[in-house]
């Protein structure tokens, strides 16, 4: 068991991870501004550390006594980074480098970074992306993720900081906020629930690798409980689903036959991204994968009860 600090511990993935680490017996500190309150933390063993990611002092104080650090916070989304490309450099990239420096000073033994399997590979004629394939991100968000991955390598070589880049596909699940306009499934389910207009980018043929949050967290816990052989892992369902197939699942679960308004697809959107997760499964075995209908049903139930 280890002392774990989750940066972004009140966010969608960070909260699920904080709770799961505590259930597994780790001592967990969730670092966040907690601007939405601390309702995302459900396990008594998780301690809240209120702080600002952009404050070097706040980060340094949170690192005291920690062993493992999980960097699961982003100051941007794909949309905000697209609208202001330099924002990701000035905030995410710059402060992540500061965080890595502070981790070296604090003697952190392991550093886990939530990268993006959906944005980092870019547009290539590949059916399933492997970790050793070329990375050609075309969006500012993906470029920023890759830049931080490169800094992980630098700190690993220069200072011996053991780090792992987790290239996460398209996670979705309960407790996912739609305020940041990120996450197709919860956004559309909220729109169905409220009767709002539903938009579709392009013709709905875009393919993504959607992974239910509980399945993703189990994969991360497997990495934490072992001595991983690699420094980079694709984490996803390993299965491609079109946007139209997602909409069909939502119609089945909600029993609402909604229509969509088609919008132009942004130039930097990638048509198809499906992750090859064989590096993970060869090392840790096949995780249980929640079907799309099961996951959509869980999110729909959560939305209706909230």
CSV table of C-alpha atoms in Angstrom, one decimal:
chain,number,residue,atom,x,y,z
A,1,UNK,CA,0.0,0.0,0.0
A,2,UNK,CA,1.2,3.5,-0.8
A,3,UNK,CA,0.6,7.1,0.0
A,4,UNK,CA,-1.1,8.4,-3.2
A,5,UNK,CA,-1.8,11.9,-4.4
A,6,UNK,CA,-4.4,12.4,-7.1
A,7,UNK,CA,-4.0,15.7,-8.9
A,8,UNK,CA,-7.5,16.5,-10.1
A,9,UNK,CA,-9.0,14.3,-7.5
A,10,UNK,CA,-12.5,15.9,-7.6
A,11,UNK,CA,-12.8,15.5,-11.4
A,12,UNK,CA,-14.6,12.8,-13.3
A,13,UNK,CA,-11.7,10.3,-13.6
A,14,UNK,CA,-9.8,11.6,-10.5
A,15,UNK,CA,-12.7,11.1,-8.2
A,16,UNK,CA,-13.4,7.5,-9.4
A,17,UNK,CA,-9.6,6.8,-9.1
A,18,UNK,CA,-9.4,8.3,-5.6
A,19,UNK,CA,-12.2,6.2,-4.3
A,20,UNK,CA,-10.9,3.0,-5.9
A,21,UNK,CA,-7.4,3.5,-4.6
A,22,UNK,CA,-8.8,4.0,-1.1
A,23,UNK,CA,-11.0,0.9,-1.4
A,24,UNK,CA,-7.8,-1.0,-2.4
A,25,UNK,CA,-6.2,0.1,0.9
A,26,UNK,CA,-4.0,3.0,-0.2
A,27,UNK,CA,-3.8,6.3,1.7
A,28,UNK,CA,-5.2,8.8,-0.7
A,29,UNK,CA,-5.1,12.6,-0.9
A,30,UNK,CA,-7.3,14.2,-3.6
A,31,UNK,CA,-5.8,17.5,-4.7
A,32,UNK,CA,-8.3,19.9,-6.4
A,33,UNK,CA,-9.9,23.3,-6.1
A,34,UNK,CA,-13.1,21.6,-5.1
A,35,UNK,CA,-15.1,24.4,-6.7
A,36,UNK,CA,-18.1,22.0,-7.1
A,37,UNK,CA,-17.8,20.9,-3.5
A,38,UNK,CA,-16.4,17.6,-2.4
A,39,UNK,CA,-19.3,15.4,-3.3
A,40,UNK,CA,-17.3,13.5,-5.8
A,41,UNK,CA,-15.3,11.8,-3.0
A,42,UNK,CA,-17.3,9.0,-1.6
A,43,UNK,CA,-14.9,6.9,0.5
A,44,UNK,CA,-14.0,8.0,4.0
A,45,UNK,CA,-10.4,7.2,3.5
A,46,UNK,CA,-9.9,9.9,0.9
A,47,UNK,CA,-8.6,13.2,2.3
A,48,UNK,CA,-9.2,16.5,0.4
A,49,UNK,CA,-6.4,18.9,-0.2
A,50,UNK,CA,-7.7,22.2,-1.5
A,51,UNK,CA,-5.3,23.8,-3.8
A,52,UNK,CA,-4.7,25.4,-7.2
A,53,UNK,CA,-2.8,23.4,-9.9
A,54,UNK,CA,-1.3,26.6,-11.2
A,55,UNK,CA,0.2,27.3,-7.8
A,56,UNK,CA,3.7,25.8,-7.3
A,57,UNK,CA,3.4,26.3,-3.5
A,58,UNK,CA,0.1,24.5,-3.4
A,59,UNK,CA,1.5,21.5,-5.3
A,60,UNK,CA,4.7,21.4,-3.2
A,61,UNK,CA,2.7,21.3,0.0
A,62,UNK,CA,0.4,18.5,-1.3
A,63,UNK,CA,3.4,16.4,-2.3
A,64,UNK,CA,4.8,16.2,1.3
A,65,UNK,CA,4.8,12.5,2.5
A,66,UNK,CA,3.5,11.1,-0.8
A,67,UNK,CA,4.9,8.1,-2.8
A,68,UNK,CA,2.7,7.8,-5.9
A,69,UNK,CA,1.4,10.8,-7.9
A,70,UNK,CA,-1.5,10.5,-10.4
A,71,UNK,CA,-1.7,13.5,-12.7
A,72,UNK,CA,-5.3,13.5,-13.8
A,73,UNK,CA,-6.0,17.2,-14.1
A,74,UNK,CA,-6.3,19.2,-17.3
A,75,UNK,CA,-6.9,23.0,-17.4
A,76,UNK,CA,-8.2,22.6,-21.0
A,77,UNK,CA,-10.6,20.4,-23.0
A,78,UNK,CA,-10.2,19.6,-26.7
A,79,UNK,CA,-12.6,22.5,-27.5
A,80,UNK,CA,-11.0,25.1,-25.3
A,81,UNK,CA,-7.5,24.2,-26.5
A,82,UNK,CA,-8.7,24.4,-30.1
A,83,UNK,CA,-10.1,27.9,-29.5
A,84,UNK,CA,-6.9,29.1,-27.7
A,85,UNK,CA,-3.9,27.0,-28.7
A,86,UNK,CA,-1.4,28.8,-26.4
A,87,UNK,CA,-3.6,28.2,-23.3
A,88,UNK,CA,-2.5,24.5,-23.1
A,89,UNK,CA,1.2,25.5,-23.3
A,90,UNK,CA,0.8,28.3,-20.7
A,91,UNK,CA,-1.1,26.2,-18.2
A,92,UNK,CA,-1.1,22.4,-18.7
A,93,UNK,CA,2.4,21.9,-20.2
A,94,UNK,CA,4.2,24.6,-18.2
A,95,UNK,CA,2.7,23.6,-14.8
A,96,UNK,CA,3.1,19.8,-15.5
A,97,UNK,CA,6.8,20.4,-15.9
A,98,UNK,CA,6.8,22.3,-12.6
A,99,UNK,CA,5.0,19.4,-11.0
A,100,UNK,CA,7.6,16.9,-12.3
A,101,UNK,CA,10.4,19.0,-10.9
A,102,UNK,CA,8.6,19.1,-7.5
A,103,UNK,CA,8.1,15.4,-7.6
A,104,UNK,CA,11.9,14.9,-8.1
A,105,UNK,CA,12.5,17.2,-5.1
A,106,UNK,CA,9.9,15.3,-3.0
A,107,UNK,CA,11.4,11.9,-3.8
A,108,UNK,CA,8.2,10.6,-5.5
A,109,UNK,CA,8.7,6.9,-6.5
A,110,UNK,CA,6.0,6.6,-9.2
A,111,UNK,CA,4.2,9.1,-11.4
A,112,UNK,CA,1.1,8.2,-13.5
A,113,UNK,CA,0.0,10.6,-16.2
A,114,UNK,CA,-3.5,10.6,-17.8
A,115,UNK,CA,-2.6,11.1,-21.5
A,116,UNK,CA,-5.0,10.7,-24.4
A,117,UNK,CA,-5.3,7.7,-26.6
A,118,UNK,CA,-8.0,9.5,-28.5
A,119,UNK,CA,-6.0,12.6,-29.5
A,120,UNK,CA,-2.4,11.6,-29.5
A,121,UNK,CA,-2.2,9.3,-32.6
A,122,UNK,CA,-3.8,11.6,-35.1
A,123,UNK,CA,-5.1,10.7,-38.5
A,124,UNK,CA,-3.3,7.6,-39.9
A,125,UNK,CA,-4.4,4.6,-42.0
A,126,UNK,CA,-4.3,2.2,-39.1
A,127,UNK,CA,-7.1,0.0,-37.8
A,128,UNK,CA,-5.8,-0.3,-34.2
A,129,UNK,CA,-3.2,1.9,-32.7
A,130,UNK,CA,-0.3,0.4,-30.8
A,131,UNK,CA,1.9,2.2,-28.3
A,132,UNK,CA,4.9,2.0,-30.6
A,133,UNK,CA,3.0,3.4,-33.6
A,134,UNK,CA,3.9,7.0,-34.7
A,135,UNK,CA,2.2,9.7,-32.8
A,136,UNK,CA,0.9,12.5,-35.0
A,137,UNK,CA,-1.5,14.7,-33.0
A,138,UNK,CA,-3.2,17.4,-35.1
A,139,UNK,CA,-5.1,19.2,-32.3
A,140,UNK,CA,-3.6,21.5,-29.7
A,141,UNK,CA,-5.0,19.3,-27.0
A,142,UNK,CA,-3.2,16.2,-28.3
A,143,UNK,CA,0.0,18.1,-29.0
A,144,UNK,CA,0.0,19.2,-25.4
A,145,UNK,CA,-0.5,15.6,-24.1
A,146,UNK,CA,2.4,14.4,-26.3
A,147,UNK,CA,4.6,17.2,-25.1
A,148,UNK,CA,4.0,16.3,-21.4
A,149,UNK,CA,4.8,12.6,-22.3
A,150,UNK,CA,8.1,13.7,-23.7
A,151,UNK,CA,8.9,15.6,-20.5
A,152,UNK,CA,8.1,12.3,-18.6
A,153,UNK,CA,10.9,10.7,-20.7
A,154,UNK,CA,13.3,13.6,-19.9
A,155,UNK,CA,12.7,13.4,-16.1
A,156,UNK,CA,13.0,9.6,-16.3
A,157,UNK,CA,16.4,9.8,-18.0
A,158,UNK,CA,17.7,12.9,-16.2
A,159,UNK,CA,16.4,12.2,-12.6
A,160,UNK,CA,15.3,8.6,-12.5
A,161,UNK,CA,11.6,9.6,-11.9
A,162,UNK,CA,9.7,6.4,-12.8
A,163,UNK,CA,6.6,7.4,-14.8
A,164,UNK,CA,3.9,5.9,-16.8
A,165,UNK,CA,1.9,7.5,-19.6
A,166,UNK,CA,-1.7,6.1,-19.7
A,167,UNK,CA,-3.1,6.7,-23.1
A,168,UNK,CA,-6.8,6.6,-22.3
A,169,UNK,CA,-9.3,6.3,-25.1
A,170,UNK,CA,-12.8,7.9,-24.6
A,171,UNK,CA,-13.9,7.3,-21.0
A,172,UNK,CA,-17.5,7.8,-19.9
A,173,UNK,CA,-19.6,7.0,-16.9
A,174,UNK,CA,-21.5,8.1,-13.9
A,175,UNK,CA,-20.6,11.4,-12.3
A,176,UNK,CA,-19.3,12.9,-15.5
A,177,UNK,CA,-20.0,16.7,-15.7
A,178,UNK,CA,-21.3,18.1,-19.0
A,179,UNK,CA,-20.3,21.7,-18.1
A,180,UNK,CA,-17.0,21.3,-19.9
A,181,UNK,CA,-18.7,20.1,-23.0
A,182,UNK,CA,-16.5,16.9,-23.1
A,183,UNK,CA,-17.9,13.4,-23.3
A,184,UNK,CA,-20.4,12.6,-26.0
A,185,UNK,CA,-22.5,10.0,-24.1
A,186,UNK,CA,-23.3,12.1,-20.9
A,187,UNK,CA,-23.9,15.2,-23.0
A,188,UNK,CA,-26.4,13.6,-25.3
A,189,UNK,CA,-28.1,11.8,-22.3
A,190,UNK,CA,-28.5,15.1,-20.5
A,191,UNK,CA,-29.9,16.7,-23.7
A,192,UNK,CA,-32.4,13.8,-24.0
A,193,UNK,CA,-33.4,14.3,-20.3
A,194,UNK,CA,-33.9,18.0,-20.6
A,195,UNK,CA,-35.5,17.9,-24.1
A,196,UNK,CA,-32.7,20.1,-25.6
A,197,UNK,CA,-31.7,20.0,-29.2
A,198,UNK,CA,-29.1,17.3,-30.0
A,199,UNK,CA,-26.3,18.0,-32.5
A,200,UNK,CA,-24.1,15.6,-34.4
A,201,UNK,CA,-20.8,16.4,-35.9
A,202,UNK,CA,-20.5,15.3,-39.5
A,203,UNK,CA,-22.6,12.3,-40.6
A,204,UNK,CA,-22.0,10.2,-37.4
A,205,UNK,CA,-19.5,7.9,-39.0
A,206,UNK,CA,-16.6,8.9,-36.7
A,207,UNK,CA,-15.3,5.9,-34.8
A,208,UNK,CA,-14.1,6.1,-31.2
A,209,UNK,CA,-13.0,3.6,-28.5
A,210,UNK,CA,-15.5,4.2,-25.6
A,211,UNK,CA,-14.5,2.7,-22.3
A,212,UNK,CA,-16.7,2.7,-19.2
A,213,UNK,CA,-15.1,4.4,-16.3
A,214,UNK,CA,-15.2,1.4,-13.9
A,215,UNK,CA,-13.4,-0.8,-16.4
A,216,UNK,CA,-10.8,1.9,-16.9
A,217,UNK,CA,-10.1,2.3,-13.2
A,218,UNK,CA,-9.7,-1.5,-12.8
A,219,UNK,CA,-7.0,-1.4,-15.5
A,220,UNK,CA,-5.2,1.4,-13.7
A,221,UNK,CA,-5.4,-0.4,-10.4
A,222,UNK,CA,-3.7,-3.4,-12.0
A,223,UNK,CA,-0.8,-1.2,-13.1
A,224,UNK,CA,-0.5,0.2,-9.6
A,225,UNK,CA,-0.5,-3.2,-8.0
A,226,UNK,CA,2.4,-4.4,-10.1
A,227,UNK,CA,5.8,-3.5,-11.5
A,228,UNK,CA,4.8,-2.6,-15.1
A,229,UNK,CA,7.2,-3.7,-17.9
A,230,UNK,CA,6.6,-0.6,-20.0
A,231,UNK,CA,6.3,3.1,-19.5
A,232,UNK,CA,3.3,3.7,-21.9
A,233,UNK,CA,0.0,1.8,-22.0
A,234,UNK,CA,-3.1,2.1,-24.2
A,235,UNK,CA,-6.2,1.8,-21.9
A,236,UNK,CA,-9.5,1.3,-23.6
A,237,UNK,CA,-12.1,-1.2,-24.6
A,238,UNK,CA,-10.2,-2.2,-27.8
A,239,UNK,CA,-13.5,-1.9,-29.7
A,240,UNK,CA,-14.5,0.8,-32.2
A,241,UNK,CA,-18.0,2.4,-32.1
A,242,UNK,CA,-19.4,5.0,-34.5
A,243,UNK,CA,-21.2,8.0,-33.2
A,244,UNK,CA,-24.4,6.7,-34.9
A,245,UNK,CA,-24.1,3.5,-33.0
A,246,UNK,CA,-23.8,5.5,-29.8
A,247,UNK,CA,-27.0,7.4,-30.7
A,248,UNK,CA,-28.8,4.1,-31.4
A,249,UNK,CA,-27.8,2.8,-28.0
A,250,UNK,CA,-29.1,5.9,-26.3
A,251,UNK,CA,-32.4,5.6,-28.2
A,252,UNK,CA,-32.7,2.0,-27.0
A,253,UNK,CA,-32.0,2.8,-23.4
A,254,UNK,CA,-34.0,6.0,-23.1
A,255,UNK,CA,-36.8,4.9,-25.4
A,256,UNK,CA,-36.7,8.4,-26.9
A,257,UNK,CA,-36.5,8.5,-30.7
A,258,UNK,CA,-34.8,11.9,-31.0
A,259,UNK,CA,-33.5,13.5,-34.1
A,260,UNK,CA,-30.2,15.4,-34.6
A,261,UNK,CA,-29.0,18.6,-36.2
A,262,UNK,CA,-25.9,18.0,-38.2
A,263,UNK,CA,-22.9,20.4,-37.8
A,264,UNK,CA,-19.7,20.6,-39.7
A,265,UNK,CA,-16.9,18.4,-38.4
A,266,UNK,CA,-13.9,20.4,-37.2
A,267,UNK,CA,-10.8,20.1,-39.4
A,268,UNK,CA,-8.7,18.7,-36.6
A,269,UNK,CA,-11.1,15.9,-35.7
A,270,UNK,CA,-9.8,12.4,-36.3
A,271,UNK,CA,-12.2,10.1,-38.1
A,272,UNK,CA,-11.2,6.8,-36.5
A,273,UNK,CA,-9.3,6.0,-33.3
A,274,UNK,CA,-9.4,2.5,-31.8
A,275,UNK,CA,-6.7,1.4,-29.4
A,276,UNK,CA,-4.8,-1.9,-29.5
A,277,UNK,CA,-4.7,-2.8,-25.8
A,278,UNK,CA,-2.7,-6.1,-26.3
A,279,UNK,CA,0.3,-4.7,-24.4
A,280,UNK,CA,-1.9,-4.4,-21.3
A,281,UNK,CA,-3.8,-7.6,-21.8
A,282,UNK,CA,-0.6,-9.6,-22.4
A,283,UNK,CA,0.8,-8.4,-19.1
A,284,UNK,CA,-2.3,-8.2,-16.9
A,285,UNK,CA,-5.0,-10.3,-18.6
A,286,UNK,CA,-8.3,-9.3,-20.1
A,287,UNK,CA,-10.3,-6.8,-18.0
A,288,UNK,CA,-14.0,-7.1,-17.7
A,289,UNK,CA,-15.6,-4.7,-20.3
A,290,UNK,CA,-19.0,-3.2,-19.8
A,291,UNK,CA,-21.1,-3.2,-23.0
A,292,UNK,CA,-22.1,0.1,-24.5
A,293,UNK,CA,-25.8,-0.5,-23.6
A,294,UNK,CA,-24.9,-1.4,-20.0
A,295,UNK,CA,-22.8,1.7,-19.6
A,296,UNK,CA,-25.3,4.0,-21.2
A,297,UNK,CA,-28.0,2.5,-19.0
A,298,UNK,CA,-25.9,3.2,-15.9
A,299,UNK,CA,-25.3,6.9,-16.9
A,300,UNK,CA,-29.0,7.4,-17.8
A,301,UNK,CA,-30.1,6.1,-14.4
A,302,UNK,CA,-27.6,8.4,-12.7
A,303,UNK,CA,-28.8,11.4,-14.6
A,304,UNK,CA,-32.5,10.7,-13.9
A,305,UNK,CA,-31.8,10.3,-10.2
A,306,UNK,CA,-29.6,13.4,-9.9
